mmCIF file of C-alpha atoms in Angstrom:
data_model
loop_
_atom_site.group_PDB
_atom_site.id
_atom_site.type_symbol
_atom_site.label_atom_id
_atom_site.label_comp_id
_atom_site.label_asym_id
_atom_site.label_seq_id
_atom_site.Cartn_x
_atom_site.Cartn_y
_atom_site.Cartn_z
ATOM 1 C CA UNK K 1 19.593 1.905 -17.412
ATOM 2 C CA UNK K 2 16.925 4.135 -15.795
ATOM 3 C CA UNK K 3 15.763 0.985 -14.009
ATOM 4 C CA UNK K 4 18.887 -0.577 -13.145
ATOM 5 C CA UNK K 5 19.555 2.821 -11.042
ATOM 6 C CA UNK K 6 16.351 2.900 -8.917
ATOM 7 C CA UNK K 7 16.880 -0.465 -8.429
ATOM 8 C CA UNK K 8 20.302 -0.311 -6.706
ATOM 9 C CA UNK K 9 19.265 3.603 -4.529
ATOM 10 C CA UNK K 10 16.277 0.956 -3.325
ATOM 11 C CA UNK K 11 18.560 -1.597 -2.396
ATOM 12 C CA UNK K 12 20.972 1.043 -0.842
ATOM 13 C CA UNK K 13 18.319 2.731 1.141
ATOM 14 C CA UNK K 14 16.482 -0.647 2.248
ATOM 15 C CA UNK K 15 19.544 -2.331 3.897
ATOM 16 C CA UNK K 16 20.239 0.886 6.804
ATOM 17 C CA UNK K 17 16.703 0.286 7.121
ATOM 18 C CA UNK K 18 16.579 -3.248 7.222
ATOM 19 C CA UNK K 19 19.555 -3.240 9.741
ATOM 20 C CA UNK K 20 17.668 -0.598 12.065
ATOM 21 C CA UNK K 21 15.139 -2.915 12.310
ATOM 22 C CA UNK K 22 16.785 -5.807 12.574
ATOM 23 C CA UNK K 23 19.184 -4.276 15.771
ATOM 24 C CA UNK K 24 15.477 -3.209 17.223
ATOM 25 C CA UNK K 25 15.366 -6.970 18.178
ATOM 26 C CA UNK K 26 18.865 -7.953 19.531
ATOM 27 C CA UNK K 27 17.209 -6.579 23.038
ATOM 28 C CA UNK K 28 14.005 -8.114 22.617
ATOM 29 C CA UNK K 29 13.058 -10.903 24.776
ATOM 30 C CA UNK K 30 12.806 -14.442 23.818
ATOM 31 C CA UNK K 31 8.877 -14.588 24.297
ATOM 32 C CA UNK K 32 8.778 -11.228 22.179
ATOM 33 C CA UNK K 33 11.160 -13.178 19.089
ATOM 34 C CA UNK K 34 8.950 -15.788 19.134
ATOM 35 C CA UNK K 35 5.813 -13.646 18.974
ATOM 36 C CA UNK K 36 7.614 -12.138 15.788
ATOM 37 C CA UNK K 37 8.061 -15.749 14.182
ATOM 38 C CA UNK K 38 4.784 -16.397 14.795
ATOM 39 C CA UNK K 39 3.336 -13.395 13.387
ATOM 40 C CA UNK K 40 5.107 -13.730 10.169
ATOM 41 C CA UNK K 41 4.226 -17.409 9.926
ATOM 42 C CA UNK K 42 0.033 -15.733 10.136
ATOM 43 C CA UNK K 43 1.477 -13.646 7.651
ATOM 44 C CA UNK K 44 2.378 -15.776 4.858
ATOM 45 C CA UNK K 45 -1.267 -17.572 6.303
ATOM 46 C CA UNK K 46 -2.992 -14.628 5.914
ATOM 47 C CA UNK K 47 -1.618 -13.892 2.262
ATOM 48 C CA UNK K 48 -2.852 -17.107 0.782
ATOM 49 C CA UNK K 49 -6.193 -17.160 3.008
ATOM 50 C CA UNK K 50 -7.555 -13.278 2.817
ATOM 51 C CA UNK K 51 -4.789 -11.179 1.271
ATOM 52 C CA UNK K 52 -4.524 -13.094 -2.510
ATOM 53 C CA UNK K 53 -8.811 -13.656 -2.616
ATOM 54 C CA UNK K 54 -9.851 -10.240 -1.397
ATOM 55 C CA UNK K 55 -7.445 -9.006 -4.108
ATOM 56 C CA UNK K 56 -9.414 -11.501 -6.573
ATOM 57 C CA UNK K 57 -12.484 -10.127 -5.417
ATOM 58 C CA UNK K 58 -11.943 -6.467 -5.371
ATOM 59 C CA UNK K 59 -10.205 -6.940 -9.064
ATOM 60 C CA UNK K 60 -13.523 -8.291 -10.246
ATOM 61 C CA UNK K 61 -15.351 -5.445 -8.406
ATOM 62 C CA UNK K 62 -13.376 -2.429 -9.748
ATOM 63 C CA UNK K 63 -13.733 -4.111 -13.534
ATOM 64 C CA UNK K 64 -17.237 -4.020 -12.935
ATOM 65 C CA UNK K 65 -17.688 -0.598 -11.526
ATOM 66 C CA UNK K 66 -15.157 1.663 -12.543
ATOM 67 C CA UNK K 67 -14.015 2.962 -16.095
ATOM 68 C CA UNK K 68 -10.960 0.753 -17.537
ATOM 69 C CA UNK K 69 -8.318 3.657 -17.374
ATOM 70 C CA UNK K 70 -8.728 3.774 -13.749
ATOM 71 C CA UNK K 71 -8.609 -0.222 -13.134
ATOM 72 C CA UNK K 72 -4.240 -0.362 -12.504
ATOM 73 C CA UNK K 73 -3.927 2.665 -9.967
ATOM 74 C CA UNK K 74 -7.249 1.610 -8.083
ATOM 75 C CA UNK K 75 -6.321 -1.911 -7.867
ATOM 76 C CA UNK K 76 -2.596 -1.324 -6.972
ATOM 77 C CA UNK K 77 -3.962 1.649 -3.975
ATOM 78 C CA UNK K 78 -6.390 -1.059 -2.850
ATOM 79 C CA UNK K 79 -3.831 -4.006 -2.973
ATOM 80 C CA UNK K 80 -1.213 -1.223 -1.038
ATOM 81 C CA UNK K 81 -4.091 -0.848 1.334
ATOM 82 C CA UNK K 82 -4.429 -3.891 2.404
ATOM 83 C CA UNK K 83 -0.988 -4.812 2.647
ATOM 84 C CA UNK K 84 -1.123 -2.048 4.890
ATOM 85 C CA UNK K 85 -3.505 -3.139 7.029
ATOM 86 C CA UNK K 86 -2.142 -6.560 7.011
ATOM 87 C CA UNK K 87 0.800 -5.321 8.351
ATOM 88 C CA UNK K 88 -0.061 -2.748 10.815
ATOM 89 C CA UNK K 89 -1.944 -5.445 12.616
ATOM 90 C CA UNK K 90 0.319 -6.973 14.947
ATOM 91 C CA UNK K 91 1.900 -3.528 15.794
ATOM 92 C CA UNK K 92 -1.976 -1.851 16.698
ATOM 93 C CA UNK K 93 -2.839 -5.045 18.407
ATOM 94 C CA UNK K 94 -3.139 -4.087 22.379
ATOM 95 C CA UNK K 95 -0.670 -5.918 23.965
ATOM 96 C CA UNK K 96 -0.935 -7.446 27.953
ATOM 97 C CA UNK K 97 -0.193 -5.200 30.776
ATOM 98 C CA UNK K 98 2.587 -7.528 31.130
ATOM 99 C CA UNK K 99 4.515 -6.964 27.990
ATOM 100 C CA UNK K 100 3.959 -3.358 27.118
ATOM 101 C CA UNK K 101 7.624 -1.283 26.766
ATOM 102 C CA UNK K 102 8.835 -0.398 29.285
ATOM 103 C CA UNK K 103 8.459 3.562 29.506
ATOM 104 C CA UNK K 104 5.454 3.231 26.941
ATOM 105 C CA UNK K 105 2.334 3.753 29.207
ATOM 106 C CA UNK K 106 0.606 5.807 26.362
ATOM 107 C CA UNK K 107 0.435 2.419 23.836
ATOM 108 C CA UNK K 108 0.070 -0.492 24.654
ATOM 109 C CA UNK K 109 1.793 -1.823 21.590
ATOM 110 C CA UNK K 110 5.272 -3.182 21.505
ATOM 111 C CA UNK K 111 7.257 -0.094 20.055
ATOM 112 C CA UNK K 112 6.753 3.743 21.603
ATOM 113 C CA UNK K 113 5.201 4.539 18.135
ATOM 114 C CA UNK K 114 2.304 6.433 17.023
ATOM 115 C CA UNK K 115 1.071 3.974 14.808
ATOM 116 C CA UNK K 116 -2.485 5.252 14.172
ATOM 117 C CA UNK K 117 -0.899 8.092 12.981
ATOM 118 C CA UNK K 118 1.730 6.411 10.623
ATOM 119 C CA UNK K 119 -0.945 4.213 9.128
ATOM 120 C CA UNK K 120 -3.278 7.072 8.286
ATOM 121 C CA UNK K 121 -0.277 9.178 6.907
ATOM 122 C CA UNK K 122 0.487 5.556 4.495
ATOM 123 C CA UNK K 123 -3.416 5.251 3.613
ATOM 124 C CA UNK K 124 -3.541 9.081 2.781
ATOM 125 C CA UNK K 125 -0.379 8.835 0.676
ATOM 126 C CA UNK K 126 -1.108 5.833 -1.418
ATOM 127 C CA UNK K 127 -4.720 6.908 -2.209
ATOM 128 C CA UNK K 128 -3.247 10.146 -3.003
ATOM 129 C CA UNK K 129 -0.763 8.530 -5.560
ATOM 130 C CA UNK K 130 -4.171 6.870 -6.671
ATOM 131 C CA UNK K 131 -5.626 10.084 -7.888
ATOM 132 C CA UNK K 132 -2.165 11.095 -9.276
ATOM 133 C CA UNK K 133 -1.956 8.330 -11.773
ATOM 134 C CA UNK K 134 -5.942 8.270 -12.576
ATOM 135 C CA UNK K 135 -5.518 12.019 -13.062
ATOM 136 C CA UNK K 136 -2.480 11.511 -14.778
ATOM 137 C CA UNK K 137 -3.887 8.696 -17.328
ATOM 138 C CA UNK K 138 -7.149 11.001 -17.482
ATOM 139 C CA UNK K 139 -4.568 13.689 -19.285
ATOM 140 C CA UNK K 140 -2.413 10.999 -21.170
ATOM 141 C CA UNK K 141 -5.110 9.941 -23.102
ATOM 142 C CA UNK K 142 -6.664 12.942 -24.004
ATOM 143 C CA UNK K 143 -3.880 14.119 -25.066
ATOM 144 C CA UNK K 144 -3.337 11.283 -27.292
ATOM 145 C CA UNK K 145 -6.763 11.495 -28.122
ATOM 146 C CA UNK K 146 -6.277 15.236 -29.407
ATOM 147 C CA UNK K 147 -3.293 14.016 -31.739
ATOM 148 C CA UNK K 148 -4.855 10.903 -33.424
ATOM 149 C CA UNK K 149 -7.754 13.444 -34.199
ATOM 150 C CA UNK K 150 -4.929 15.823 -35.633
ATOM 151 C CA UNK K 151 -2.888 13.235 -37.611
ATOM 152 C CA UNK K 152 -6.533 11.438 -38.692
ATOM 153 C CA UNK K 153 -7.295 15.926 -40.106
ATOM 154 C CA UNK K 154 -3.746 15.679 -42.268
ATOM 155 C CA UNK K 155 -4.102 11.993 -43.540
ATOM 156 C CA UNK K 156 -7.366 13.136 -44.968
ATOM 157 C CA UNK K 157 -6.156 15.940 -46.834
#
């Protein structure tokens, strides 16, 4: 049931979202849709080319370098991370003198945003949740460590 609710308040937040950025492009330009198209087209490229191996790769790393309980939160921050970067890509990209925002002479990106800052803030935040869960796991299992010692005491006696 738990599930079934965080499901639909994702959903339900998502699709304001979603539509923001969707009405973002009604007063785009033609050349600027098509840059979009073309972007997301590299995208789903990109995924199958460098996204999907370095994933492979780093997997194999981590399992050779770091302890097993830490493998799922390091993998997931470093698969996060590069979805990140993936993503923030076309949006940190210097665009032409011809086709920056109006209004936007600080960036030369397509949006008035500051995305260096937004993508540090994401990097910071998922590497923090990193350190949650290995913490967190660190503390599960000891604790579960402490009671199989205790039930292993009163099976004895």
């Amino acid at each position: 049931m738990t599930v079934r609710v965080i499901r639909l308040v994702l959903i339900l937040a998502a699709l304001p979202i979603g539509w923001y950025g969707i009405s973002l492009m009604w007063d785009m330009t033609t050349a600027d849709k098509t840059s979009i198209v073309v972007w997301l087209i590299g995208g789903l490229i990109a995924h199958d080319a460098i996204f999907a191996p370095a994933c492979i790769a780093a997997g194999h790393g981590v399992k050779t370098i770091l302890p097993q309980r830490w493998w799922p939160p390091v993998l997931a921050g470093a698969s996060a991370t590069l979805l990140v970067l993936l993503l923030a890509f076309p949006v940190m990209y210097p665009r032409p003198e011809s086709k920056i925002a109006p209004g936007n002479e600080q960036s030369g990106t397509i949006l008035d945003r500051p995305y260096g800052l937004g993508l540090t803030i994401a990097l910071l935040v998922i590497w923090a949740l990193v350190v949650v869960l290995v913490v967190r796991n660190r503390h599960a299992r000891a604790a579960d460590d402490v009671a199989d010692g205790s039930r292993s005491e009163h099976s004895a006696h």
